[in-house]
mmCIF file with all atom_site columns, C-alpha atoms and ligand atoms in Angstrom:
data_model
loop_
_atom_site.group_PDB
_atom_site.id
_atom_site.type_symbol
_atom_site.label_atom_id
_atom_site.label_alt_id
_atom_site.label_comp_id
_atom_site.label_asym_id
_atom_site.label_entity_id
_atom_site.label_seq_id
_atom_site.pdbx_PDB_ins_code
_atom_site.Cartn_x
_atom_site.Cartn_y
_atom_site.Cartn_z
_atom_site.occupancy
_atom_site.B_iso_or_equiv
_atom_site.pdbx_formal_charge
_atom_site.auth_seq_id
_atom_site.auth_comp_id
_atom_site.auth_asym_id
_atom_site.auth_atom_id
_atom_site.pdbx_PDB_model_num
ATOM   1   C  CA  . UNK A 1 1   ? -55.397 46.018 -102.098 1.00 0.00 ? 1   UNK A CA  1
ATOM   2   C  CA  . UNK A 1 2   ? -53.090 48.870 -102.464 1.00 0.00 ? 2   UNK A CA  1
ATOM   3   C  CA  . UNK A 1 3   ? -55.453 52.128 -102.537 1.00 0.00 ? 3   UNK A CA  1
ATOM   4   C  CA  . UNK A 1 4   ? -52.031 54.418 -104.076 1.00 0.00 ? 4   UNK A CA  1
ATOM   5   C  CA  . UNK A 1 5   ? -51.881 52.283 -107.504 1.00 0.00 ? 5   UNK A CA  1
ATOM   6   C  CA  . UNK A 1 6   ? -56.021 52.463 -108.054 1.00 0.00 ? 6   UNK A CA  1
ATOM   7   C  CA  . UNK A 1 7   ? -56.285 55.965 -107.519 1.00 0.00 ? 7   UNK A CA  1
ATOM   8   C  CA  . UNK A 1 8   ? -53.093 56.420 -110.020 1.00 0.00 ? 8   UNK A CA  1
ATOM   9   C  CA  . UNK A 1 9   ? -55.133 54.436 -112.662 1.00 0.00 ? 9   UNK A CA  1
ATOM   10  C  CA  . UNK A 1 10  ? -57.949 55.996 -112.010 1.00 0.00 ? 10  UNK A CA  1
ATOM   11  C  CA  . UNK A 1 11  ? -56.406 59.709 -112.089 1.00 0.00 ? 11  UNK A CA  1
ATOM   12  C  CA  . UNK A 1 12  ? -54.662 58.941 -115.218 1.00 0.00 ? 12  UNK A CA  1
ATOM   13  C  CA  . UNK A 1 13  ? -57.414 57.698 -116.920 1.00 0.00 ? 13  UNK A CA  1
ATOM   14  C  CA  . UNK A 1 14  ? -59.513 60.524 -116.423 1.00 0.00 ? 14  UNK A CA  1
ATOM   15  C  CA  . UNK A 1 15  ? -57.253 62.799 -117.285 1.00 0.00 ? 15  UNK A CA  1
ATOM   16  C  CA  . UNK A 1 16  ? -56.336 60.851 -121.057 1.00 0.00 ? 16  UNK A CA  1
ATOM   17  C  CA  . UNK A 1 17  ? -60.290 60.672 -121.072 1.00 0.00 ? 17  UNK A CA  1
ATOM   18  C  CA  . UNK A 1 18  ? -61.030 64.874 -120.422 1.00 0.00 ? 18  UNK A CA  1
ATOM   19  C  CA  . UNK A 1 19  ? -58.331 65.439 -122.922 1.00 0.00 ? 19  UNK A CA  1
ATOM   20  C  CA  . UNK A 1 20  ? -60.102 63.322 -125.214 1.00 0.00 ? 20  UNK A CA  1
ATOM   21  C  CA  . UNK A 1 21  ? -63.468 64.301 -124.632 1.00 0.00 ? 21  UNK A CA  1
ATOM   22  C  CA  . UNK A 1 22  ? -63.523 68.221 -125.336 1.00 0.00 ? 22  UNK A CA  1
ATOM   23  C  CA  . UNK A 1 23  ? -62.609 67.440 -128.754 1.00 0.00 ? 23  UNK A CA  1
ATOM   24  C  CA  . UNK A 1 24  ? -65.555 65.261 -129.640 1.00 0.00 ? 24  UNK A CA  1
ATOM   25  C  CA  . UNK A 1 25  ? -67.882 65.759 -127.076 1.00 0.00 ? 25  UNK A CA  1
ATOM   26  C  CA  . UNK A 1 26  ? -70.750 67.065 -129.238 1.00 0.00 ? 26  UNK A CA  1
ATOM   27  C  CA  . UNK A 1 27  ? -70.610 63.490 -131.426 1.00 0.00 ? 27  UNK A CA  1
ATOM   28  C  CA  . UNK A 1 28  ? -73.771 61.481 -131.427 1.00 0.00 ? 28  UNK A CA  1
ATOM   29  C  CA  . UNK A 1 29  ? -73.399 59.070 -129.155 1.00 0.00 ? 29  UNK A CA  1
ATOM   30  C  CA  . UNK A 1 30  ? -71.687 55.957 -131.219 1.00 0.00 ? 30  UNK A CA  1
ATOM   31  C  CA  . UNK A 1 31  ? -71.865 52.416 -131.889 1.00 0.00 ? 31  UNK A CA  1
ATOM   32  C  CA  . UNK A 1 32  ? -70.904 50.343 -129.305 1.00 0.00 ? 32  UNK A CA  1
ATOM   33  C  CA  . UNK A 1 33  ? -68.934 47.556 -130.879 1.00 0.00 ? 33  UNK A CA  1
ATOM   34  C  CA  . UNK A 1 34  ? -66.504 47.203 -134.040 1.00 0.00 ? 34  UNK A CA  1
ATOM   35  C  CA  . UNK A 1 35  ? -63.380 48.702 -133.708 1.00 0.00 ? 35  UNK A CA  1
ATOM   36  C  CA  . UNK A 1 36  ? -63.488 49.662 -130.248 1.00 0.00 ? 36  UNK A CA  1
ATOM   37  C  CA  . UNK A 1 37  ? -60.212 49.430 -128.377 1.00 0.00 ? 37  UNK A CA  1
ATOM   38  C  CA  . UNK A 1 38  ? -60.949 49.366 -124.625 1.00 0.00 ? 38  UNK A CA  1
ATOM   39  C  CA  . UNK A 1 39  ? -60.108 48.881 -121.254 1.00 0.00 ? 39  UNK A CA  1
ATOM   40  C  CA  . UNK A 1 40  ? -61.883 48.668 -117.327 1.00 0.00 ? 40  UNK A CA  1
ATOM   41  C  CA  . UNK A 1 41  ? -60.351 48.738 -114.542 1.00 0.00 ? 41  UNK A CA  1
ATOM   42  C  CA  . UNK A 1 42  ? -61.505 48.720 -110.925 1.00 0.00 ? 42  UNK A CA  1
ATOM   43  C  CA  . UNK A 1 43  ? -61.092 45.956 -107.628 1.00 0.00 ? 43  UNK A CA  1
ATOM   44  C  CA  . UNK A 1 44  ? -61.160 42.704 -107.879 1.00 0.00 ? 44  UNK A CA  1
ATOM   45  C  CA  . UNK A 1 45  ? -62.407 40.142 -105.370 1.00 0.00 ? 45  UNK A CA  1
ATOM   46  C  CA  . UNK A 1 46  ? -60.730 36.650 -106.032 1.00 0.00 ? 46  UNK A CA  1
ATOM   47  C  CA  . UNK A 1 47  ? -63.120 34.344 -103.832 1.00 0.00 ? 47  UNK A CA  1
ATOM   48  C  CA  . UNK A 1 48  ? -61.789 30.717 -104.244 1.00 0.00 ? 48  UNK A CA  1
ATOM   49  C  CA  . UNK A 1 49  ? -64.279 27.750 -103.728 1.00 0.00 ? 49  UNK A CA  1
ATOM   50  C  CA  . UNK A 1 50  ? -65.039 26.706 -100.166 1.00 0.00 ? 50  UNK A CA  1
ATOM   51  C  CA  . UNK A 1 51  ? -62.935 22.952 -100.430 1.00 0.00 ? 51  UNK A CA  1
ATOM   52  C  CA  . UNK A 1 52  ? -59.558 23.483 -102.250 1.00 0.00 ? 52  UNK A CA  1
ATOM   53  C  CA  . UNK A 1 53  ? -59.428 19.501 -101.404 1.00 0.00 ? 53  UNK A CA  1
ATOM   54  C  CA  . UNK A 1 54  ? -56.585 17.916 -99.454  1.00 0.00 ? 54  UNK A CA  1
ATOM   55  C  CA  . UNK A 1 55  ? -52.962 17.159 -99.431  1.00 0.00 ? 55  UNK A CA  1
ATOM   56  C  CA  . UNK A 1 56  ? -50.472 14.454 -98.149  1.00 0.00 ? 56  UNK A CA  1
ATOM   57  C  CA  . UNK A 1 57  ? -53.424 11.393 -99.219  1.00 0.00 ? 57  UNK A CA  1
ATOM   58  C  CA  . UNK A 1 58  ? -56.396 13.367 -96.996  1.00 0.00 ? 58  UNK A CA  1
ATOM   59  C  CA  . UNK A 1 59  ? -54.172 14.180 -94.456  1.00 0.00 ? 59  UNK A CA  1
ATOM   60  C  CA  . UNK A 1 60  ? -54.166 18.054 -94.825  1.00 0.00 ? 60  UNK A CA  1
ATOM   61  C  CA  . UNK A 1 61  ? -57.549 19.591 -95.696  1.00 0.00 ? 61  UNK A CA  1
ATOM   62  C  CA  . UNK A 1 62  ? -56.775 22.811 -97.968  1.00 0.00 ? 62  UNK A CA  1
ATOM   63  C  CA  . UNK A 1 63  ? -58.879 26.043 -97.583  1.00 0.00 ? 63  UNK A CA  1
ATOM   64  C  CA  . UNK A 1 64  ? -57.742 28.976 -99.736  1.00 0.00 ? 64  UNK A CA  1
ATOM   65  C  CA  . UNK A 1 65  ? -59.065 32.418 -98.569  1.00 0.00 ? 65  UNK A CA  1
ATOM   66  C  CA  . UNK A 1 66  ? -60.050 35.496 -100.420 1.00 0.00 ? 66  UNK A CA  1
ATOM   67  C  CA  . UNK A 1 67  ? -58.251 38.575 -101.037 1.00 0.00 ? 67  UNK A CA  1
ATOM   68  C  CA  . UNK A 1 68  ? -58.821 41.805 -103.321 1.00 0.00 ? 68  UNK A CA  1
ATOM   69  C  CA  . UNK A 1 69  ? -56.971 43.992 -105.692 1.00 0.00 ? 69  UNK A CA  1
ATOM   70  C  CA  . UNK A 1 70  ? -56.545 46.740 -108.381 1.00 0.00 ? 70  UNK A CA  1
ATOM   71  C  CA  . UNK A 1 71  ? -57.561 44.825 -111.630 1.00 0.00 ? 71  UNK A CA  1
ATOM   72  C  CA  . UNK A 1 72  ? -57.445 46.109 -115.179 1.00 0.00 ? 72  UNK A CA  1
ATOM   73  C  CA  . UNK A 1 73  ? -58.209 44.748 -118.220 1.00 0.00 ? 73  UNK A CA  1
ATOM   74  C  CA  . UNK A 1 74  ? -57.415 45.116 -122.262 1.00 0.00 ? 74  UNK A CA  1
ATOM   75  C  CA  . UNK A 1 75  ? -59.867 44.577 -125.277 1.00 0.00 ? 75  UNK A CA  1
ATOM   76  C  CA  . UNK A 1 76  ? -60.713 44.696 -128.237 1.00 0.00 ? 76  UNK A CA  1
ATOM   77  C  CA  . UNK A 1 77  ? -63.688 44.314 -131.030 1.00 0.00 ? 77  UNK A CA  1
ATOM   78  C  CA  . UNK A 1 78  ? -63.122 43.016 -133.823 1.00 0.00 ? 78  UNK A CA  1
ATOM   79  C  CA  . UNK A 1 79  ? -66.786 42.943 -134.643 1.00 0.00 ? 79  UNK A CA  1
ATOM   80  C  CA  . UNK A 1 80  ? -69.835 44.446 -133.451 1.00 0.00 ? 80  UNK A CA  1
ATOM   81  C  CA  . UNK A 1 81  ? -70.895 41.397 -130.963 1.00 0.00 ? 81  UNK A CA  1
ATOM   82  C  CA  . UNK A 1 82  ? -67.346 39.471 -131.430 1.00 0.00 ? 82  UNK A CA  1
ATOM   83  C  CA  . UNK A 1 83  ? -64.241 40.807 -128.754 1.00 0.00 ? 83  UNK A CA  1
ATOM   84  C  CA  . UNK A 1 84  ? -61.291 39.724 -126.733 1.00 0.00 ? 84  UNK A CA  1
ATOM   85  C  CA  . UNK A 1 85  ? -60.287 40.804 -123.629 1.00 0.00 ? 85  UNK A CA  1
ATOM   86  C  CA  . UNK A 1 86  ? -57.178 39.856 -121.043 1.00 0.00 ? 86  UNK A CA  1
ATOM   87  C  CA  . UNK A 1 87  ? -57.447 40.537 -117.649 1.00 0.00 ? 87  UNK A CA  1
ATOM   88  C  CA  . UNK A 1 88  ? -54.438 41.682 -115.742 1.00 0.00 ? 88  UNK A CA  1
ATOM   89  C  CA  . UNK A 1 89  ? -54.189 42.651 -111.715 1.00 0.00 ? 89  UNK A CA  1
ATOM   90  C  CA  . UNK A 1 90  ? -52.307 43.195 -109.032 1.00 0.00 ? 90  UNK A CA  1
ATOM   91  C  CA  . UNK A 1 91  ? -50.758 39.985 -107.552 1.00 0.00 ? 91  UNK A CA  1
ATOM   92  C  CA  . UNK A 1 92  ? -53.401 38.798 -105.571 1.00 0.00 ? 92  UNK A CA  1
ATOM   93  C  CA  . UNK A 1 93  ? -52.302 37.498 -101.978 1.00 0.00 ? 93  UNK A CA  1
ATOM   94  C  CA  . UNK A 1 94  ? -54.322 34.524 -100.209 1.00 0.00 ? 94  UNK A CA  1
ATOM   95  C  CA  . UNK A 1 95  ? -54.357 33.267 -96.912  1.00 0.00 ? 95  UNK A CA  1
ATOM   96  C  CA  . UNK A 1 96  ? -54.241 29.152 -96.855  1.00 0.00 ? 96  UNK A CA  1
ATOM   97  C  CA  . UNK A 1 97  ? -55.816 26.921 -94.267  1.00 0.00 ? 97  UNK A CA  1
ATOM   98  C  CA  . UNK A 1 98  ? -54.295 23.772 -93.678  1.00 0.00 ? 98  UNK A CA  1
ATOM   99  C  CA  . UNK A 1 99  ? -56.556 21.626 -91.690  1.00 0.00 ? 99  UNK A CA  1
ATOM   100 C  CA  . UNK A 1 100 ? -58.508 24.687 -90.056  1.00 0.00 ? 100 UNK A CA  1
ATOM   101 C  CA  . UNK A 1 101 ? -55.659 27.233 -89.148  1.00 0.00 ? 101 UNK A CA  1
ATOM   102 C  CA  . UNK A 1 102 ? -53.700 29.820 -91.480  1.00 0.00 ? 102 UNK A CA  1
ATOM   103 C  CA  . UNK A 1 103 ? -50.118 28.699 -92.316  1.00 0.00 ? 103 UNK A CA  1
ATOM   104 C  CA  . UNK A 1 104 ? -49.391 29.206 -95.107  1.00 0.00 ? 104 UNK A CA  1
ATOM   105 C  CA  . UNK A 1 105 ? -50.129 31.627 -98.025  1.00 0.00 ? 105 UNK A CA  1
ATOM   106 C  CA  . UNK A 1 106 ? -49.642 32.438 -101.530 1.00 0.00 ? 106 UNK A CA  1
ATOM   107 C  CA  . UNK A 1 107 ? -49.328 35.186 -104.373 1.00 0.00 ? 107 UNK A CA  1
ATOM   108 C  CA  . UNK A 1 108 ? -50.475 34.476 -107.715 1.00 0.00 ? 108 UNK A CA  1
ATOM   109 C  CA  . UNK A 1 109 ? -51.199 36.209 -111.016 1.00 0.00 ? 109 UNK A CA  1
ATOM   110 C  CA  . UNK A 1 110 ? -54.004 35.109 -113.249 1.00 0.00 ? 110 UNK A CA  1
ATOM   111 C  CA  . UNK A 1 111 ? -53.885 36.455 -116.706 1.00 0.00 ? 111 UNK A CA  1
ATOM   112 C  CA  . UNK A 1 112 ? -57.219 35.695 -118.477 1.00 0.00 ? 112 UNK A CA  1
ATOM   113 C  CA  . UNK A 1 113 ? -57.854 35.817 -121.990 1.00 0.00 ? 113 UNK A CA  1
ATOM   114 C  CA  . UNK A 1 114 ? -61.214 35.518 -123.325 1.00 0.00 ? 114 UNK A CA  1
ATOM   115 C  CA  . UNK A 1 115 ? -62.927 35.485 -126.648 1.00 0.00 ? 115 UNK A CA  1
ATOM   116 C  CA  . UNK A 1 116 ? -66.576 38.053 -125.684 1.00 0.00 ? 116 UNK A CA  1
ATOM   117 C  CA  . UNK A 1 117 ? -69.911 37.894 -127.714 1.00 0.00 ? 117 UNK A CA  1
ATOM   118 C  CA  . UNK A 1 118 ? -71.831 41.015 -127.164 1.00 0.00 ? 118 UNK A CA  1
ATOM   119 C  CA  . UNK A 1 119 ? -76.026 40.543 -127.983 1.00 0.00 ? 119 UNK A CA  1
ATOM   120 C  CA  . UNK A 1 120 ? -76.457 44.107 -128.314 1.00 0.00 ? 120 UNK A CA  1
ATOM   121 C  CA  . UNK A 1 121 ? -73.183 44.719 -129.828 1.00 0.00 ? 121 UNK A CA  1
ATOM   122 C  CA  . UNK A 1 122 ? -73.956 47.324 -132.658 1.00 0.00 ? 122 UNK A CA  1
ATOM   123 C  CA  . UNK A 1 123 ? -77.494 48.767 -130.943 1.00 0.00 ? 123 UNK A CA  1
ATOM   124 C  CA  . UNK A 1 124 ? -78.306 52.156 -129.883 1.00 0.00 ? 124 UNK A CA  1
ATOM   125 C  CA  . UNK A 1 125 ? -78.729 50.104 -126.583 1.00 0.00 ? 125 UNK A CA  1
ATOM   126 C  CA  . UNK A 1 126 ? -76.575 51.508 -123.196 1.00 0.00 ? 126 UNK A CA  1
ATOM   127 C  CA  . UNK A 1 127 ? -77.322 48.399 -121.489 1.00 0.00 ? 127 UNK A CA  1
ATOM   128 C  CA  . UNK A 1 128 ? -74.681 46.244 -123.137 1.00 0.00 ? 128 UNK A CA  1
ATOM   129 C  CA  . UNK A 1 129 ? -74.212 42.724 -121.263 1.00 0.00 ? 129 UNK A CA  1
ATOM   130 C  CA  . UNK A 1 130 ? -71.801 40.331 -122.797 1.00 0.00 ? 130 UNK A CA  1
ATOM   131 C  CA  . UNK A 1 131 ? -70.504 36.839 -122.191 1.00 0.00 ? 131 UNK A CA  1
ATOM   132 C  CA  . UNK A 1 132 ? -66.652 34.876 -122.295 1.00 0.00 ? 132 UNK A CA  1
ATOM   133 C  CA  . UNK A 1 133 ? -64.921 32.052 -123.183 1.00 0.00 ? 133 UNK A CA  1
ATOM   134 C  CA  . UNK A 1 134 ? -61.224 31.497 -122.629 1.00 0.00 ? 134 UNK A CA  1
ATOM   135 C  CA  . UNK A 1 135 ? -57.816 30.116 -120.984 1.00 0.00 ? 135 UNK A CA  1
ATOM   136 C  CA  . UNK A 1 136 ? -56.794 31.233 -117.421 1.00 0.00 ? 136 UNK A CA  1
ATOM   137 C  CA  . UNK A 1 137 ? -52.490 30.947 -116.868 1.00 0.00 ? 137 UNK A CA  1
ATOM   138 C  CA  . UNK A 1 138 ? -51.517 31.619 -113.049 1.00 0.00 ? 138 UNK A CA  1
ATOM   139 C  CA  . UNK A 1 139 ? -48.391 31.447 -111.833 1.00 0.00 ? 139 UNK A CA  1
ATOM   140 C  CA  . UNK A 1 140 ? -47.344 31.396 -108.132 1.00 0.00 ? 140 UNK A CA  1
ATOM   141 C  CA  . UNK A 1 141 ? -45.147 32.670 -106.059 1.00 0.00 ? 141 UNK A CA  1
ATOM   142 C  CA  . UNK A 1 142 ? -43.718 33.190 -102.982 1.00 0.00 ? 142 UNK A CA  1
ATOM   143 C  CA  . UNK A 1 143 ? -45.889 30.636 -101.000 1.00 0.00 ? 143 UNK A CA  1
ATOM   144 C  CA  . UNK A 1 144 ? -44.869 30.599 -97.677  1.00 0.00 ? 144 UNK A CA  1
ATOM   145 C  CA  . UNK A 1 145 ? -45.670 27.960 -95.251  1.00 0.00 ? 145 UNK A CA  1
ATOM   146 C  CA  . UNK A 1 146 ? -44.977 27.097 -91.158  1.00 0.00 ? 146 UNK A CA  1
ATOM   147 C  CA  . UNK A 1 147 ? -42.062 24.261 -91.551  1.00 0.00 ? 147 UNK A CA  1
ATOM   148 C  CA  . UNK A 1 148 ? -41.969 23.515 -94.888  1.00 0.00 ? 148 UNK A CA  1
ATOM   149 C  CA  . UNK A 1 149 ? -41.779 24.459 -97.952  1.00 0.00 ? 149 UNK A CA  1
ATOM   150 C  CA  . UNK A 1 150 ? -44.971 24.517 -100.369 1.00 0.00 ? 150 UNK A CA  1
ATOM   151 C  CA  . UNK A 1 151 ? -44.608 25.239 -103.785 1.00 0.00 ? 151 UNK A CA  1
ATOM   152 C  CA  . UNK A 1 152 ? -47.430 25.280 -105.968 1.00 0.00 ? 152 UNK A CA  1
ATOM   153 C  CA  . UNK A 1 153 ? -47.262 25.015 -109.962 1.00 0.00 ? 153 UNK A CA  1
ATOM   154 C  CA  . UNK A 1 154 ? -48.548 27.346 -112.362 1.00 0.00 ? 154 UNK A CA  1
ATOM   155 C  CA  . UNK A 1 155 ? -51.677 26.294 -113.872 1.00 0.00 ? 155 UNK A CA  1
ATOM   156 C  CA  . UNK A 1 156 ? -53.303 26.420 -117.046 1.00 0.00 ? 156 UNK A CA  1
ATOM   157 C  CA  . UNK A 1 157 ? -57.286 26.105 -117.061 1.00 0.00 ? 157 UNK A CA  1
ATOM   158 C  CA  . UNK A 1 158 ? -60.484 27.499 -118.961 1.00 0.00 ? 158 UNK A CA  1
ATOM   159 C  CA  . UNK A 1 159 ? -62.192 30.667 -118.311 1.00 0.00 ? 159 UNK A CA  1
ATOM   160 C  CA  . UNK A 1 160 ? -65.637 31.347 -118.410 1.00 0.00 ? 160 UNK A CA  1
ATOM   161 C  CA  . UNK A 1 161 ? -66.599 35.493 -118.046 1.00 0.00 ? 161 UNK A CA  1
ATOM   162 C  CA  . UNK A 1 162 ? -70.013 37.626 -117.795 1.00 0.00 ? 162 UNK A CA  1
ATOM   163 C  CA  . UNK A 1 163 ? -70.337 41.205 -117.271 1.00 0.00 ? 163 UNK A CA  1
ATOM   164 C  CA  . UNK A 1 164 ? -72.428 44.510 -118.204 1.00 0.00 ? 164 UNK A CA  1
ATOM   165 C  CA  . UNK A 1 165 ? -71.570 47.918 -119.510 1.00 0.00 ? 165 UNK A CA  1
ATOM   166 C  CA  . UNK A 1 166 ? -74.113 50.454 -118.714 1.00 0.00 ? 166 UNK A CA  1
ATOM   167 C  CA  . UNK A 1 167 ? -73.013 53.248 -121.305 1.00 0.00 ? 167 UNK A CA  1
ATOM   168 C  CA  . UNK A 1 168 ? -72.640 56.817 -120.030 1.00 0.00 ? 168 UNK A CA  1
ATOM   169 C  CA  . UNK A 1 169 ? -71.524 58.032 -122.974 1.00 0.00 ? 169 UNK A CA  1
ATOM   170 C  CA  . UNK A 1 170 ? -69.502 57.343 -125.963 1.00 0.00 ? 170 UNK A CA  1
ATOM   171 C  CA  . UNK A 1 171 ? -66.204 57.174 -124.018 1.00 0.00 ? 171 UNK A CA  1
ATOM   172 C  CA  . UNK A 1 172 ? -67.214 55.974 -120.719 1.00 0.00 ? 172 UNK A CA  1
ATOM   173 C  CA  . UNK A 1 173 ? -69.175 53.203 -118.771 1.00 0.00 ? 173 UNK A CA  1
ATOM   174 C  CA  . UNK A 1 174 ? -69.985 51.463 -115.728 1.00 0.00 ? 174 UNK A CA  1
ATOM   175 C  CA  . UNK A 1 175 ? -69.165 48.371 -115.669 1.00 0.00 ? 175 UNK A CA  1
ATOM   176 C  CA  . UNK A 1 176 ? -69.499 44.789 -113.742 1.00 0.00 ? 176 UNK A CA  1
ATOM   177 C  CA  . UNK A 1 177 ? -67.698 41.764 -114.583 1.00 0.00 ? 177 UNK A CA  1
ATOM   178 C  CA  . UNK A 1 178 ? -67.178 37.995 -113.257 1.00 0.00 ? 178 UNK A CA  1
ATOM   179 C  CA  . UNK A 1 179 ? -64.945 35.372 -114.820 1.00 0.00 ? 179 UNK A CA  1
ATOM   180 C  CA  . UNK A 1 180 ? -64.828 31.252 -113.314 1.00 0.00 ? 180 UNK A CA  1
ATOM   181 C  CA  . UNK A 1 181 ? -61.487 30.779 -113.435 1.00 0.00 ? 181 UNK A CA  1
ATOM   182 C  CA  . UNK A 1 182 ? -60.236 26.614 -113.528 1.00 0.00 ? 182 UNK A CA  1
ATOM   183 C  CA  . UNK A 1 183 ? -57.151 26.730 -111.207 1.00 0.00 ? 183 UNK A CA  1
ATOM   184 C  CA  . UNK A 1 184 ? -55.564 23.146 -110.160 1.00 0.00 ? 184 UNK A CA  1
ATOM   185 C  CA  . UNK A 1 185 ? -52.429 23.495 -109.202 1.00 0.00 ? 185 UNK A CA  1
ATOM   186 C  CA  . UNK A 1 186 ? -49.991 20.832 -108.273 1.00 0.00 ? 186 UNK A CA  1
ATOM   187 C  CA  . UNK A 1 187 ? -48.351 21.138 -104.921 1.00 0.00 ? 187 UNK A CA  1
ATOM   188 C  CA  . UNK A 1 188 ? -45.541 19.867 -103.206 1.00 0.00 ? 188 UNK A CA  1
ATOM   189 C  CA  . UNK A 1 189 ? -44.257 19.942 -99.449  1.00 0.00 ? 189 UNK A CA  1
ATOM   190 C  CA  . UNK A 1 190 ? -40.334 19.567 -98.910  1.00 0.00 ? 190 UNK A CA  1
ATOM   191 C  CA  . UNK A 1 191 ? -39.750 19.128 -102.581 1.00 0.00 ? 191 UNK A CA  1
ATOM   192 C  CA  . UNK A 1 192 ? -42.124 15.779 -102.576 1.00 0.00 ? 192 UNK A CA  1
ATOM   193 C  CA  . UNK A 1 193 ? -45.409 15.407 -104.453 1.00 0.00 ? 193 UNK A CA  1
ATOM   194 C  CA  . UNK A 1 194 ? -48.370 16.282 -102.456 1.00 0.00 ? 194 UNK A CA  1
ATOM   195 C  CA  . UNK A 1 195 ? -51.341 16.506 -104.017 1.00 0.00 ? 195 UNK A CA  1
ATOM   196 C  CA  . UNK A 1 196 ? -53.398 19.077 -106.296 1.00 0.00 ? 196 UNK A CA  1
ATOM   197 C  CA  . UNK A 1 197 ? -55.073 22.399 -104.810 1.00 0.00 ? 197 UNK A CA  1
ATOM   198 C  CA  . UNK A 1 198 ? -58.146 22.784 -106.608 1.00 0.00 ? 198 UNK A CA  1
ATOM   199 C  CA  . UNK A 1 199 ? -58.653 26.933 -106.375 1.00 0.00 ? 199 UNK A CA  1
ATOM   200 C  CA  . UNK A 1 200 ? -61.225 27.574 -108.847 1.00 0.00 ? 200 UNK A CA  1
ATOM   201 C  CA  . UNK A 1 201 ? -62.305 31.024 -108.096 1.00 0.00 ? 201 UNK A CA  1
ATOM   202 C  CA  . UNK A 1 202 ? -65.052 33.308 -109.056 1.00 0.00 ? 202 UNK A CA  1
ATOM   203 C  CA  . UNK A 1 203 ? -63.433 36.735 -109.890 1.00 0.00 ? 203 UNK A CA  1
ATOM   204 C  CA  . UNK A 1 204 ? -66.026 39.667 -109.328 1.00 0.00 ? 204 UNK A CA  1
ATOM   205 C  CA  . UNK A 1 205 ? -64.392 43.079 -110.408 1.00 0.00 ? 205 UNK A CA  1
ATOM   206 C  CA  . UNK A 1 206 ? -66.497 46.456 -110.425 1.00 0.00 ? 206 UNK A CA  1
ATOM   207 C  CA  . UNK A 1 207 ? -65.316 49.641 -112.102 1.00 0.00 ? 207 UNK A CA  1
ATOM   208 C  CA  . UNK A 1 208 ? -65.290 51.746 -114.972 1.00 0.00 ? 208 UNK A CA  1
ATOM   209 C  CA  . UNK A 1 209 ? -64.579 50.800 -118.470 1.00 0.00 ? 209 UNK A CA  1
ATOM   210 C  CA  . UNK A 1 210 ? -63.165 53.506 -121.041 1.00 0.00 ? 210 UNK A CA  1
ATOM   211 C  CA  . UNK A 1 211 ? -63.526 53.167 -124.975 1.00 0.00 ? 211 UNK A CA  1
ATOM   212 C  CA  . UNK A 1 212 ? -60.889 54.986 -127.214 1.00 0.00 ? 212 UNK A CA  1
HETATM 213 NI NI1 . NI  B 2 .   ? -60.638 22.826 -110.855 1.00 0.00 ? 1   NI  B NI1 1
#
């Protein structure tokens, strides 16, 4: 997690968000939902599930660690309870186990785009919880390994997302998200076929989201 390019989100997004604010900040508190172009950002845990399975027929047992980073996302509603949203981060950085030690590693991205349905959407309500559908892409790179050389190949997979805001006001919320995210990604050692590593991670992300 690089601290430097959070706090330079975070700074310029309060700043576009003050500047926006003293004109309007005597509106009633709005609808929460159609038209609203938005964005949260925060950190990101990517925790990938306990057995990433094995490579080489069973010979190496995979175990893909966790690692955290500035996340942001981009949405939009189209309706009151209907919304997209892409998630975007840092390249996340993970650790790999190979039959109990750490050898090798990996970076990936995982752009996430999801199609959101709001319940609340529309309501006076400034508990707004929402729910995700949608198709994970994450491409790899620079895996490293002791020996040999591990490549693993972007993946496509589905997506499933929750997450809450809790409104503060008409610009501004807290906000809590988690996306599943289906990652099998085909691997090879030395150029040779060596299996699949099956990542599928839970994304948790806390943070702020901002409505324009
Ligand atoms: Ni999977």
């Amino acid at each position: 997690m690089r601290h430097s390019v959070l706090s330079a989100v975070l700074a310029s997004g309060l700043a576009a968000a003050s500047a926006a604010h003293s004109s309007d900040a005597l509106a009633a508190d709005s609808g929460y939902g159609a038209g609203d172009l938005f964005t949260r950002f925060g950190v990101a845990k990517v925790s990938p599930k306990n057995d990433n399975g094995t490579l080489l027929s069973g010979a190496v047992e995979v175990d893909v660690q966790s690692d955290s980073a500035a996340a942001f996302t981009l949405g939009y509603r189209f309706t009151d309870k209907l919304g997209v949203e892409l998630l975007a981060a840092e390249r996340f950085e993970h650790a790999i186990e190979l039959n109990g030690d750490t050898q090798a590693s990996t970076k990936h991205l995982p752009p996430t785009l999801t199609l959101q349905y709001y319940p609340l959407g529309g309501t006076q309500a400034r508990v707004q919880p929402y729910a995700g559908i949608g198709v994970n892409y994450t491409l790899f790179s620079d895996e490293k390994v002791a020996g040999a050389t591990l490549e693993l190949e972007d993946s496509w997979g589905a997506a499933g997302q929750v997450g809450v805001d809790l409104l503060i006001d008409e610009h501004w919320a807290l906000n809590a998200a988690a996306w599943y995210l289906d990652i099998d990604a085909d691997a090879t050692i030395g150029g040779s076929d060596a299996g699949t590593v099956d990542i599928d991670p839970v994304v948790v992300m806390g943070g702020i989201s901002y409505r324009f």
